[in-house]
Short mmCIF file of C-alpha atoms and ligand atoms in Angstrom, two decimals:
data_model
loop_
_atom_site.label_atom_id
_atom_site.label_comp_id
_atom_site.label_asym_id
_atom_site.label_seq_id
_atom_site.Cartn_x
_atom_site.Cartn_y
_atom_site.Cartn_z
CA MET A 1281 -62.26 -40.83 -2.65
CA LYS A 1282 -60.27 -39.95 -5.90
CA LEU A 1283 -57.63 -42.91 -5.32
CA LYS A 1284 -58.92 -46.15 -7.61
CA PHE A 1285 -58.53 -49.60 -6.55
CA ASP A 1286 -57.52 -52.55 -9.12
CA TYR A 1287 -58.02 -56.01 -7.90
CA ASN A 1288 -58.24 -58.28 -10.87
CA ASN A 1289 -54.89 -59.28 -10.60
CA MET A 1290 -55.55 -60.89 -7.37
CA MET A 1291 -57.80 -63.50 -8.84
CA ALA A 1292 -57.76 -66.89 -10.07
CA SER A 1293 -59.08 -65.38 -13.40
CA ALA A 1294 -55.62 -63.90 -14.17
CA VAL A 1295 -53.19 -65.30 -12.14
CA GLY A 1296 -54.58 -69.14 -11.96
CA ALA A 1297 -53.25 -71.13 -9.03
CA HIS A 1298 -51.73 -68.54 -7.10
CA GLY A 1299 -55.29 -66.24 -7.34
CA VAL A 1300 -58.45 -66.10 -5.36
CA LYS A 1301 -61.55 -67.22 -6.29
CA PRO A 1302 -64.36 -64.72 -5.99
CA SER A 1303 -66.08 -67.90 -3.94
CA GLU A 1304 -63.33 -67.66 -1.44
CA ILE A 1305 -64.08 -63.77 -0.92
CA ASP A 1306 -67.67 -64.46 -0.14
CA LYS A 1307 -66.90 -67.59 1.98
CA ALA A 1308 -65.05 -65.45 4.33
CA ALA A 1309 -68.06 -62.76 5.15
CA ALA A 1310 -67.74 -63.95 8.30
CA LEU A 1311 -64.29 -62.81 8.86
CA HIS A 1312 -65.08 -59.51 7.20
CA THR A 1313 -67.74 -59.50 9.17
CA ALA A 1314 -65.79 -59.57 12.43
CA ALA A 1315 -62.61 -57.70 11.04
CA TYR A 1316 -64.69 -54.41 10.23
CA LYS A 1317 -66.67 -54.67 14.10
CA GLU A 1318 -63.48 -55.01 15.57
CA VAL A 1319 -61.71 -51.83 14.06
CA ILE A 1320 -64.96 -49.74 13.14
CA ASP A 1321 -66.26 -50.29 16.29
CA ASN A 1322 -62.67 -49.21 18.62
CA SER A 1323 -62.49 -46.25 16.44
CA GLY A 1324 -61.76 -43.50 18.67
CA LYS A 1325 -60.97 -45.92 21.57
CA GLY A 1326 -58.03 -46.94 23.11
CA TRP A 1327 -55.29 -47.19 20.60
CA GLN A 1328 -57.50 -46.34 17.68
CA GLU A 1329 -57.61 -42.71 18.64
CA TRP A 1330 -55.19 -42.05 15.18
CA THR A 1331 -59.10 -42.62 13.32
CA GLU A 1332 -60.10 -39.24 14.56
CA THR A 1333 -56.74 -37.49 13.90
CA PRO A 1334 -58.13 -36.24 10.94
CA MET A 1335 -61.31 -34.53 12.73
CA ILE A 1336 -59.73 -31.40 13.59
CA SER A 1337 -61.80 -28.03 13.68
CA ASP A 1338 -60.69 -25.22 10.79
CA GLU A 1339 -59.75 -23.02 13.84
CA GLN A 1340 -56.72 -25.68 14.83
CA ILE A 1341 -55.81 -26.06 11.33
CA ALA A 1342 -55.39 -22.24 11.01
CA GLU A 1343 -53.57 -22.35 14.35
CA LEU A 1344 -50.80 -23.90 13.07
CA SER A 1345 -50.46 -22.53 9.89
CA ALA A 1346 -50.15 -19.20 11.27
CA PHE A 1347 -47.62 -20.85 13.41
CA GLY A 1348 -45.73 -23.14 10.58
CA LYS A 1349 -45.80 -19.57 8.55
CA SER A 1350 -44.17 -17.62 11.78
CA ILE A 1351 -41.22 -20.34 11.42
CA ARG A 1352 -41.33 -20.24 7.65
CA ASP A 1353 -40.69 -16.43 7.44
CA LYS A 1354 -37.50 -16.58 9.64
CA ALA A 1355 -35.65 -20.21 9.14
CA SER A 1356 -32.77 -21.43 6.42
CA SER A 1357 -33.55 -24.63 7.34
CA PHE A 1358 -35.73 -26.40 9.58
CA VAL A 1359 -34.91 -29.95 11.32
CA VAL A 1360 -36.92 -32.23 12.71
CA LEU A 1361 -35.22 -34.13 14.85
CA GLY A 1362 -37.15 -38.26 15.52
CA ILE A 1363 -37.22 -41.96 14.41
CA GLY A 1364 -39.86 -44.33 13.36
CA GLY A 1365 -43.29 -43.26 13.07
CA SER A 1366 -42.18 -39.84 14.45
CA ALA A 1367 -40.17 -39.63 11.52
CA LEU A 1368 -41.28 -41.15 8.29
CA GLY A 1369 -44.74 -39.59 7.91
CA PRO A 1370 -43.16 -36.07 7.71
CA ILE A 1371 -40.45 -37.54 5.29
CA SER A 1372 -42.96 -39.34 3.06
CA VAL A 1373 -45.64 -36.37 3.34
CA CYS A 1374 -42.62 -33.79 2.31
CA ASN A 1375 -41.22 -35.88 -0.18
CA ALA A 1376 -44.68 -36.30 -1.99
CA LEU A 1377 -45.54 -32.72 -2.04
CA LEU A 1378 -42.51 -30.37 -2.13
CA HIS A 1379 -40.30 -30.09 -5.41
CA LEU A 1380 -38.14 -33.56 -5.63
CA HIS A 1381 -35.55 -31.25 -5.24
CA HIS A 1382 -36.17 -28.74 -2.78
CA ASN A 1383 -33.43 -28.33 -0.74
CA GLU A 1384 -31.48 -27.78 -3.77
CA LEU A 1385 -33.87 -24.37 -5.31
CA PRO A 1386 -32.47 -21.38 -5.40
CA GLU A 1387 -33.91 -19.59 -2.28
CA LYS A 1388 -36.29 -17.01 -4.21
CA GLN A 1389 -37.98 -20.35 -5.81
CA ARG A 1390 -38.36 -22.40 -2.65
CA LYS A 1391 -40.78 -20.48 -0.77
CA ALA A 1392 -40.19 -22.51 2.14
CA PRO A 1393 -36.80 -23.22 4.56
CA LYS A 1394 -34.23 -26.49 3.35
CA LEU A 1395 -35.61 -29.11 5.79
CA TYR A 1396 -33.67 -32.14 6.83
CA VAL A 1397 -35.48 -35.03 8.94
CA GLU A 1398 -32.84 -36.53 10.82
CA ASP A 1399 -34.11 -40.08 11.79
CA ASN A 1400 -30.45 -41.47 12.19
CA ILE A 1401 -27.96 -41.50 14.90
CA ASP A 1402 -24.91 -41.88 12.68
CA PRO A 1403 -22.15 -39.55 13.82
CA GLU A 1404 -21.35 -38.80 10.01
CA ARG A 1405 -24.84 -37.72 9.67
CA MET A 1406 -24.78 -35.44 12.35
CA ALA A 1407 -21.23 -33.80 11.18
CA ALA A 1408 -22.42 -33.59 8.09
CA LEU A 1409 -25.49 -31.70 9.20
CA PHE A 1410 -23.79 -29.10 10.93
CA ASP A 1411 -21.73 -28.54 7.71
CA VAL A 1412 -24.74 -27.45 5.98
CA ILE A 1413 -27.29 -25.99 8.66
CA ASP A 1414 -26.30 -22.56 9.63
CA VAL A 1415 -27.76 -22.84 12.94
CA LYS A 1416 -28.68 -19.58 13.83
CA THR A 1417 -31.11 -18.89 11.35
CA THR A 1418 -32.48 -23.10 12.10
CA TYR A 1419 -35.54 -23.87 13.78
CA PHE A 1420 -35.86 -27.51 14.91
CA ASN A 1421 -38.88 -29.82 15.75
CA VAL A 1422 -38.02 -32.82 18.43
CA ILE A 1423 -40.74 -35.08 17.92
CA THR A 1424 -41.01 -38.51 20.26
CA LYS A 1425 -44.30 -40.05 21.42
CA SER A 1426 -42.86 -41.51 24.41
CA GLY A 1427 -40.18 -38.84 25.22
CA GLU A 1428 -37.88 -41.30 26.14
CA THR A 1429 -36.22 -42.30 22.72
CA SER A 1430 -32.21 -42.26 23.23
CA GLU A 1431 -31.74 -41.36 19.34
CA THR A 1432 -33.92 -38.61 19.50
CA LEU A 1433 -33.13 -37.45 22.71
CA SER A 1434 -29.35 -37.67 22.09
CA GLN A 1435 -29.81 -35.47 18.76
CA PHE A 1436 -31.80 -32.80 21.22
CA LEU A 1437 -29.25 -32.45 23.71
CA ILE A 1438 -26.38 -31.89 20.83
CA LEU A 1439 -28.30 -29.60 18.74
CA TYR A 1440 -29.79 -27.85 22.15
CA ASN A 1441 -25.66 -27.22 23.00
CA ALA A 1442 -25.11 -26.18 19.62
CA LEU A 1443 -27.86 -23.58 19.31
CA LYS A 1444 -27.14 -22.12 23.07
CA LYS A 1445 -23.58 -21.93 22.18
CA ALA A 1446 -24.39 -20.01 18.58
CA VAL A 1447 -27.21 -18.04 19.89
CA GLY A 1448 -27.29 -17.70 23.51
CA GLU A 1449 -29.66 -19.59 26.35
CA ALA A 1450 -32.65 -17.26 26.11
CA ALA A 1451 -32.62 -16.91 21.96
CA ALA A 1452 -32.00 -21.26 22.15
CA LYS A 1453 -35.01 -21.85 23.21
CA GLU A 1454 -37.18 -19.76 20.38
CA HIS A 1455 -35.15 -22.37 17.95
CA ILE A 1456 -36.89 -25.61 19.17
CA PHE A 1457 -40.45 -26.83 19.89
CA VAL A 1458 -41.52 -30.54 20.97
CA THR A 1459 -44.08 -32.55 19.90
CA THR A 1460 -44.55 -35.02 22.40
CA THR A 1461 -46.99 -36.52 25.02
CA ILE A 1462 -48.47 -34.15 27.39
CA GLY A 1463 -47.36 -35.04 30.50
CA LYS A 1464 -45.49 -37.63 30.21
CA GLY A 1465 -41.71 -38.72 29.11
CA SER A 1466 -38.45 -36.67 29.46
CA LEU A 1467 -38.71 -34.79 26.67
CA TYR A 1468 -41.85 -32.98 28.53
CA ALA A 1469 -40.62 -32.52 31.46
CA VAL A 1470 -37.47 -30.72 29.67
CA ALA A 1471 -39.93 -29.01 27.44
CA GLN A 1472 -41.57 -27.57 30.64
CA LYS A 1473 -38.64 -26.30 32.59
CA GLU A 1474 -36.58 -24.73 29.80
CA GLY A 1475 -40.15 -23.28 28.76
CA PHE A 1476 -40.38 -25.12 24.77
CA LYS A 1477 -43.35 -24.34 22.93
CA ILE A 1478 -45.02 -28.09 23.26
CA PHE A 1479 -47.59 -29.71 20.86
CA GLY A 1480 -49.37 -32.89 21.81
CA ILE A 1481 -49.84 -36.07 20.95
CA PRO A 1482 -53.17 -37.84 21.54
CA GLY A 1483 -52.22 -40.74 24.45
CA GLY A 1484 -54.30 -43.33 21.58
CA VAL A 1485 -51.82 -42.46 18.77
CA GLY A 1486 -49.45 -44.63 18.05
CA GLY A 1487 -46.16 -43.40 16.56
CA ARG A 1488 -46.38 -45.12 13.11
CA PHE A 1489 -50.57 -44.17 12.89
CA SER A 1490 -49.13 -40.52 14.17
CA VAL A 1491 -48.87 -38.63 10.83
CA LEU A 1492 -51.84 -36.91 10.67
CA SER A 1493 -51.62 -35.65 14.21
CA ASN A 1494 -49.16 -32.79 15.47
CA VAL A 1495 -46.35 -35.18 14.77
CA GLY A 1496 -46.82 -34.53 11.00
CA LEU A 1497 -49.20 -31.32 10.49
CA VAL A 1498 -46.46 -29.28 12.55
CA PRO A 1499 -43.44 -29.56 10.13
CA PHE A 1500 -46.45 -29.62 7.14
CA ALA A 1501 -47.75 -25.91 8.74
CA VAL A 1502 -43.87 -25.33 8.78
CA MET A 1503 -43.16 -26.08 4.94
CA GLY A 1504 -46.62 -24.76 3.57
CA ILE A 1505 -47.85 -27.81 3.32
CA ASP A 1506 -51.69 -28.01 2.51
CA ILE A 1507 -52.85 -29.28 5.75
CA SER A 1508 -56.57 -28.83 4.98
CA GLY A 1509 -56.69 -31.23 1.89
CA LEU A 1510 -54.48 -33.54 3.43
CA LEU A 1511 -56.86 -33.70 6.13
CA TYR A 1512 -59.68 -33.67 3.43
CA GLY A 1513 -58.53 -36.38 1.79
CA ALA A 1514 -57.60 -38.36 4.59
CA ARG A 1515 -61.51 -37.67 5.83
CA ALA A 1516 -62.75 -39.18 2.19
CA MET A 1517 -60.68 -42.21 3.15
CA ARG A 1518 -61.91 -43.01 6.30
CA GLU A 1519 -65.30 -42.72 4.81
CA ALA A 1520 -64.61 -45.07 2.36
CA CYS A 1521 -63.19 -47.74 5.13
CA GLU A 1522 -65.79 -47.24 6.89
CA ARG A 1523 -67.98 -48.82 4.15
CA PRO A 1524 -69.26 -52.27 5.73
CA ASP A 1525 -69.50 -54.57 2.55
CA VAL A 1526 -66.10 -56.15 1.41
CA ARG A 1527 -66.46 -55.20 -1.95
CA SER A 1528 -66.74 -51.43 -1.94
CA ASN A 1529 -64.09 -50.89 1.10
CA PRO A 1530 -60.56 -50.86 0.09
CA ALA A 1531 -59.18 -51.05 2.88
CA LEU A 1532 -61.09 -54.43 3.95
CA MET A 1533 -60.64 -55.53 0.77
CA THR A 1534 -57.16 -55.34 0.74
CA ALA A 1535 -56.64 -56.46 4.41
CA PHE A 1536 -58.22 -59.79 3.16
CA LEU A 1537 -56.78 -60.68 0.18
CA GLN A 1538 -53.08 -59.87 1.73
CA VAL A 1539 -53.67 -61.76 4.33
CA LYS A 1540 -55.14 -64.53 2.67
CA SER A 1541 -52.00 -64.80 0.69
CA MET A 1542 -49.80 -64.33 3.31
CA LYS A 1543 -51.77 -67.32 4.86
CA ASP A 1544 -50.98 -69.55 1.26
CA GLY A 1545 -47.18 -68.53 1.46
CA LYS A 1546 -46.59 -64.99 0.11
CA ASN A 1547 -44.83 -63.82 2.44
CA VAL A 1548 -43.58 -60.78 1.54
CA SER A 1549 -45.13 -57.65 0.62
CA VAL A 1550 -43.70 -55.62 -2.30
CA MET A 1551 -44.46 -52.13 -2.81
CA MET A 1552 -43.68 -50.16 -6.37
CA PRO A 1553 -44.80 -46.75 -6.57
CA TYR A 1554 -44.07 -45.38 -10.19
CA ALA A 1555 -43.73 -42.28 -9.10
CA ASP A 1556 -40.18 -40.37 -7.51
CA GLY A 1557 -42.54 -38.32 -5.29
CA LEU A 1558 -43.95 -41.71 -3.64
CA ARG A 1559 -41.03 -42.81 -3.14
CA THR A 1560 -40.93 -42.85 0.53
CA MET A 1561 -44.76 -43.89 0.96
CA SER A 1562 -43.13 -47.45 0.75
CA ASP A 1563 -41.05 -46.44 3.75
CA PHE A 1564 -44.13 -45.36 5.50
CA TYR A 1565 -45.54 -48.47 4.47
CA CYS A 1566 -42.81 -51.16 5.14
CA GLN A 1567 -42.75 -49.50 9.00
CA ILE A 1568 -46.34 -49.41 9.62
CA TRP A 1569 -46.95 -52.94 8.02
CA ALA A 1570 -43.69 -54.70 9.59
CA GLU A 1571 -43.86 -53.51 13.19
CA SER A 1572 -47.54 -53.52 13.22
CA LEU A 1573 -48.23 -57.03 11.84
CA GLY A 1574 -44.73 -58.58 13.17
CA LYS A 1575 -45.97 -60.14 16.15
CA ALA A 1576 -45.29 -63.63 18.27
CA VAL A 1577 -48.64 -64.29 19.36
CA ASN A 1578 -52.28 -63.24 18.77
CA LYS A 1579 -54.45 -61.81 21.34
CA LYS A 1580 -55.71 -65.21 22.68
CA GLY A 1581 -51.91 -65.92 23.90
CA LYS A 1582 -51.44 -68.39 21.24
CA THR A 1583 -47.72 -68.52 19.80
CA VAL A 1584 -48.43 -67.21 15.39
CA ASN A 1585 -45.12 -65.40 14.52
CA CYS A 1586 -47.26 -63.89 11.98
CA GLY A 1587 -46.38 -60.89 9.69
CA GLN A 1588 -45.38 -59.98 5.89
CA THR A 1589 -42.01 -58.92 5.16
CA PRO A 1590 -42.21 -55.80 3.48
CA ALA A 1591 -40.14 -54.61 0.40
CA LYS A 1592 -39.26 -51.33 -1.20
CA SER A 1593 -39.70 -51.01 -4.85
CA LEU A 1594 -39.55 -48.02 -7.21
CA GLY A 1595 -40.74 -48.32 -10.97
CA VAL A 1596 -38.92 -48.31 -13.29
CA THR A 1597 -36.18 -48.36 -11.24
CA ASP A 1598 -36.37 -51.48 -10.01
CA GLN A 1599 -37.64 -53.22 -13.19
CA HIS A 1600 -34.24 -53.42 -14.04
CA SER A 1601 -33.18 -54.59 -10.81
CA GLN A 1602 -35.88 -56.59 -8.51
CA VAL A 1603 -38.86 -57.53 -11.58
CA GLN A 1604 -36.61 -60.64 -12.62
CA LEU A 1605 -36.97 -62.03 -9.20
CA TYR A 1606 -40.90 -60.94 -8.84
CA THR A 1607 -41.43 -62.40 -12.12
CA GLU A 1608 -39.42 -65.72 -11.97
CA GLY A 1609 -38.48 -66.59 -8.37
CA PRO A 1610 -40.41 -68.12 -5.63
CA PHE A 1611 -43.98 -67.61 -5.34
CA ASP A 1612 -43.74 -65.39 -2.05
CA LYS A 1613 -44.93 -62.17 -3.07
CA VAL A 1614 -47.74 -59.75 -3.36
CA VAL A 1615 -46.69 -56.51 -5.36
CA THR A 1616 -48.55 -53.46 -4.64
CA PHE A 1617 -47.97 -51.34 -7.87
CA ILE A 1618 -48.90 -47.12 -7.59
CA GLY A 1619 -49.45 -45.67 -10.31
CA VAL A 1620 -50.08 -41.78 -10.93
CA GLU A 1621 -52.50 -40.90 -13.79
CA THR A 1622 -51.71 -37.36 -14.49
CA PHE A 1623 -47.89 -35.82 -13.36
CA GLY A 1624 -47.58 -32.47 -12.17
CA ASP A 1625 -44.95 -31.68 -15.19
CA SER A 1626 -44.94 -33.65 -18.27
CA VAL A 1627 -42.09 -33.68 -20.53
CA GLU A 1628 -41.73 -34.55 -24.27
CA ILE A 1629 -39.14 -37.14 -25.93
CA PRO A 1630 -37.61 -34.98 -29.05
CA ALA A 1631 -36.98 -37.18 -32.47
CA ALA A 1632 -34.10 -38.75 -32.12
CA GLU A 1633 -31.11 -36.78 -33.85
CA THR A 1634 -29.48 -40.54 -35.02
CA ALA A 1635 -31.18 -42.91 -37.25
CA GLU A 1636 -29.62 -45.48 -34.66
CA ILE A 1637 -32.01 -45.17 -32.12
CA GLY A 1638 -34.98 -44.65 -34.50
CA ASP A 1639 -38.66 -42.91 -33.83
CA PHE A 1640 -40.14 -45.19 -31.64
CA LEU A 1641 -40.35 -43.23 -28.42
CA LYS A 1642 -40.46 -39.66 -30.71
CA GLY A 1643 -43.59 -37.83 -30.33
CA HIS A 1644 -44.24 -39.41 -26.90
CA THR A 1645 -44.17 -38.29 -23.56
CA LEU A 1646 -41.89 -39.64 -19.95
CA ASN A 1647 -45.31 -39.45 -18.70
CA GLU A 1648 -46.76 -41.81 -21.62
CA LEU A 1649 -43.38 -44.30 -21.00
CA ILE A 1650 -43.87 -44.37 -17.20
CA ASN A 1651 -47.39 -45.34 -17.26
CA ALA A 1652 -46.80 -47.43 -20.21
CA GLU A 1653 -43.64 -49.21 -18.05
CA ARG A 1654 -46.16 -49.90 -15.18
CA LYS A 1655 -48.86 -51.41 -17.45
CA ALA A 1656 -46.07 -53.47 -18.67
CA THR A 1657 -45.24 -54.67 -15.66
CA GLU A 1658 -48.26 -55.95 -14.11
CA PHE A 1659 -49.17 -57.74 -17.49
CA ALA A 1660 -45.74 -59.43 -17.35
CA LEU A 1661 -46.11 -60.44 -14.00
CA THR A 1662 -49.57 -61.19 -14.25
CA LYS A 1663 -48.75 -63.43 -17.11
CA ALA A 1664 -46.12 -65.20 -14.86
CA GLY A 1665 -49.25 -65.82 -12.41
CA ARG A 1666 -47.72 -63.60 -9.67
CA SER A 1667 -50.64 -61.71 -7.62
CA ASN A 1668 -50.36 -58.03 -7.86
CA TYR A 1669 -52.96 -55.29 -7.59
CA THR A 1670 -52.80 -51.45 -8.40
CA ILE A 1671 -53.61 -48.13 -6.45
CA LEU A 1672 -54.11 -45.76 -8.64
CA LEU A 1673 -53.91 -41.53 -8.06
CA PRO A 1674 -55.42 -38.98 -10.15
CA HIS A 1675 -52.51 -36.91 -9.93
CA VAL A 1676 -50.36 -36.82 -6.61
CA ASP A 1677 -51.40 -33.59 -4.33
CA ALA A 1678 -52.84 -32.60 -0.65
CA GLU A 1679 -55.72 -34.44 -0.86
CA THR A 1680 -54.53 -37.73 -2.82
CA VAL A 1681 -51.61 -38.14 -0.39
CA GLY A 1682 -53.97 -37.68 2.77
CA GLU A 1683 -56.32 -40.73 1.02
CA LEU A 1684 -53.44 -42.87 0.90
CA LEU A 1685 -51.81 -42.18 4.14
CA MET A 1686 -55.25 -42.80 5.47
CA TYR A 1687 -55.85 -46.11 3.43
CA PHE A 1688 -52.68 -47.67 4.77
CA MET A 1689 -53.56 -46.74 8.46
CA TYR A 1690 -56.61 -48.79 7.76
CA VAL A 1691 -55.64 -52.08 5.66
CA THR A 1692 -52.98 -52.26 8.61
CA ALA A 1693 -55.71 -51.74 11.11
CA PHE A 1694 -58.29 -54.74 9.46
CA ALA A 1695 -54.97 -56.73 8.68
CA GLY A 1696 -54.06 -57.27 12.48
CA ALA A 1697 -57.89 -57.78 13.07
CA TYR A 1698 -58.18 -60.96 10.37
CA LEU A 1699 -55.05 -62.00 12.14
CA GLY A 1700 -56.63 -61.86 15.42
CA ILE A 1701 -53.26 -60.20 16.58
CA ASP A 1702 -52.72 -57.03 18.90
CA THR A 1703 -51.86 -54.46 15.85
CA PHE A 1704 -50.73 -51.61 18.23
CA ASN A 1705 -48.09 -52.74 20.19
CA GLN A 1706 -44.57 -53.20 19.23
CA PRO A 1707 -43.07 -55.34 22.21
CA GLY A 1708 -40.08 -56.27 20.03
CA VAL A 1709 -39.28 -52.77 19.37
CA GLU A 1710 -39.29 -51.88 23.06
CA GLU A 1711 -37.32 -54.67 23.73
CA GLY A 1712 -34.21 -53.11 21.61
CA LYS A 1713 -34.81 -49.56 23.68
CA LYS A 1714 -34.84 -51.18 27.20
CA ALA A 1715 -31.24 -52.79 25.99
CA THR A 1716 -29.97 -49.68 24.70
CA PHE A 1717 -30.81 -47.96 28.02
CA ALA A 1718 -29.16 -50.35 29.52
CA MET A 1719 -25.85 -50.84 27.42
CA ILE A 1720 -25.28 -47.30 27.66
CA GLY A 1721 -25.83 -47.16 31.46
CA ARG A 1722 -29.16 -45.68 32.47
CA ALA A 1723 -30.19 -45.89 35.66
CA GLY A 1724 -33.22 -48.61 36.58
CA TYR A 1725 -31.70 -50.54 34.25
CA GLU A 1726 -29.31 -52.81 35.78
CA GLN A 1727 -31.07 -55.94 36.03
CA LYS A 1728 -31.53 -55.65 31.72
CA LEU A 1729 -27.80 -55.03 31.75
CA ALA A 1730 -27.43 -58.00 33.78
CA GLU A 1731 -29.31 -60.09 30.79
CA VAL A 1732 -27.61 -58.23 27.86
CA ASN A 1733 -24.20 -59.31 29.31
CA ALA A 1734 -25.13 -63.00 30.29
CA ALA A 1735 -26.18 -63.37 26.71
CA ILE A 1736 -23.45 -65.73 25.21
CA LYS A 1737 -21.22 -65.10 22.20
CA SER A 1738 -18.45 -68.42 21.55
CA ASP A 1739 -15.09 -66.67 19.59
CA ASP A 1740 -15.51 -70.28 17.53
CA TYR A 1741 -18.07 -67.80 15.37
CA ILE A 1742 -16.22 -64.81 14.96
CA ILE A 1743 -14.10 -64.50 11.93
CA CYS A 1744 -11.30 -61.49 12.14
O1 PA5 B 450 -44.51 -46.81 15.85
C1 PA5 B 450 -44.24 -46.88 16.94
O2 PA5 B 450 -44.45 -46.75 17.63
C2 PA5 B 450 -42.48 -46.79 17.17
O3 PA5 B 450 -41.87 -46.90 15.35
C3 PA5 B 450 -42.12 -45.15 17.72
O4 PA5 B 450 -42.13 -44.33 16.29
C4 PA5 B 450 -40.25 -44.92 17.37
O5 PA5 B 450 -40.09 -45.85 18.04
C5 PA5 B 450 -40.24 -43.88 18.09
O6 PA5 B 450 -40.82 -43.41 19.30
P1 PA5 B 450 -41.34 -42.30 20.05
O7 PA5 B 450 -41.84 -41.33 19.24
O8 PA5 B 450 -41.25 -42.46 21.04
O9 PA5 B 450 -39.77 -41.68 20.04
#
C-alpha cells in the first residue's frame, strides 16, 4: 500500500475532549471483530461482489484496452450517459488521471477524445452538449445498472435519435455501447434488439461500488487510463483492508473513528483534498457515504435514522470559504484531509519585482505552498480541538487512485457494519425513482401516482 493514514488528530491527546482515547479503541475490540467479520466473511458474496472487481484477468484487461483503443482512435468526443454510481466513478478517476484541462488541450496533445460525463438532465445542458460535439464522430457509453433509470434512458433516446439522423440507422448502432446488468432491464432489452455492444455489470455490484467494474473500466479504457495500475492499487488496498487488527487496517480504523465521532454528535464528514485532480473524489466519497449510511432502520428493523452528512471542500480554495466554520463553528465535523506529497508538475514562484510584496514567497514553489497550507490548516483545526485525519498520497497516479477508491469502499462497508445497517440498499432513492415513473405516466405505477397526487399541498405556505 502506498497511501499513508495519519489519525493523530482524531485522538484526545491532540484535540482534547472531542478526541478518542486509545483505551476506547481497545475497549471496542468486540465491535471491531464483529464489523470485520461481517465484511470480510461476505467478501464476494451477495452485494459484496465489488470486493472482487479488481481481480479480473490480464486477458480481460487486454480485451478492454483493445476495445478502448479502437474507440479512442476514431472518436473526436466520448460521452458517458449515467447518473449516481454510474457516473461518479468515471468522473472522479478521469478528473484525477487526465490532464486538468483535458478537453481544452490541442488535439495533438490530447491523445484521447474530449470527454463529457452527462449526469444530469438539465435541458440546457443537453442542448449545450449538442453545441460542442460533432455527433458523427462521437461515441456514447450508456451506463445503468438497473437499465431502468429515467434520466439515463431519456438521454439515450435523445442521443440515439440524433445519431440516427446524423449517420443513419446502421452506423448509429456502432456509436453506442452499453454497460448494464446482463439479462435484466429495459436498456439490456433495447441493446439486444438494436445490436449494441454490451458490457455486463455483475449482479452483486451496486452502483456506488461499481467503479472498478465495467462501469468504470470501459470509459477508462476509451480514455487510455492505465487500468492495470488502477486495479493493482485496488488489490493492494484490498489486502490492507483485510488485515484483522484495527490498528493496521486503515479502513477499519477510519470506520470506527468516524462512527464513534458520529455517535458523539459529529454529524458532518468533510472531505478536503489538496489537489484539483482529486476534487471530484469528494463527489465519489459523498455519494458512497451518504447513500450507504443514511438509513432509517438497522438490520434488526429498529428505527435508527443514522448517517453522517458528507461535505465537499477543496484545499486551498475553501480555506477562504469554509475553514472559518470548521475551526470555530459547532463541534459537529470530522475533517478528512487528502494530501499529495509530490505533484506531477513543479511551479516556482519568481522573486517579487515590487518591494510591497516582499520576498517571503521568493524561491518557494506552489508545491511547497499548497502543502504548507494543508499542514497549517491541520494545525489550526487541531489547536481548536477539531477532529481531523489525513490521507497522504505519494503522488496521484493510477495505482494510488485505485487504492483510494478501494479504501473508500471498504471504509463505507465497515462503517455500515459498525452501525448494524444494510449498507448496500437505497430505499430512499428507489422511492423517488418510482414517484418519477408515476408522474411521467409509466404503466404499472398508477397506484403510486394516486399516492403522489394525494400528498397535501396548502396554498397557505406558498409565496409568489
Ligand atoms: O448507488 C446506487 O445504487 C445509485 O446511486 C445508482 O447508481 C443510481 O441511482 C443510478 O442507477 P442505475 O445505474 O441503475 O441507472
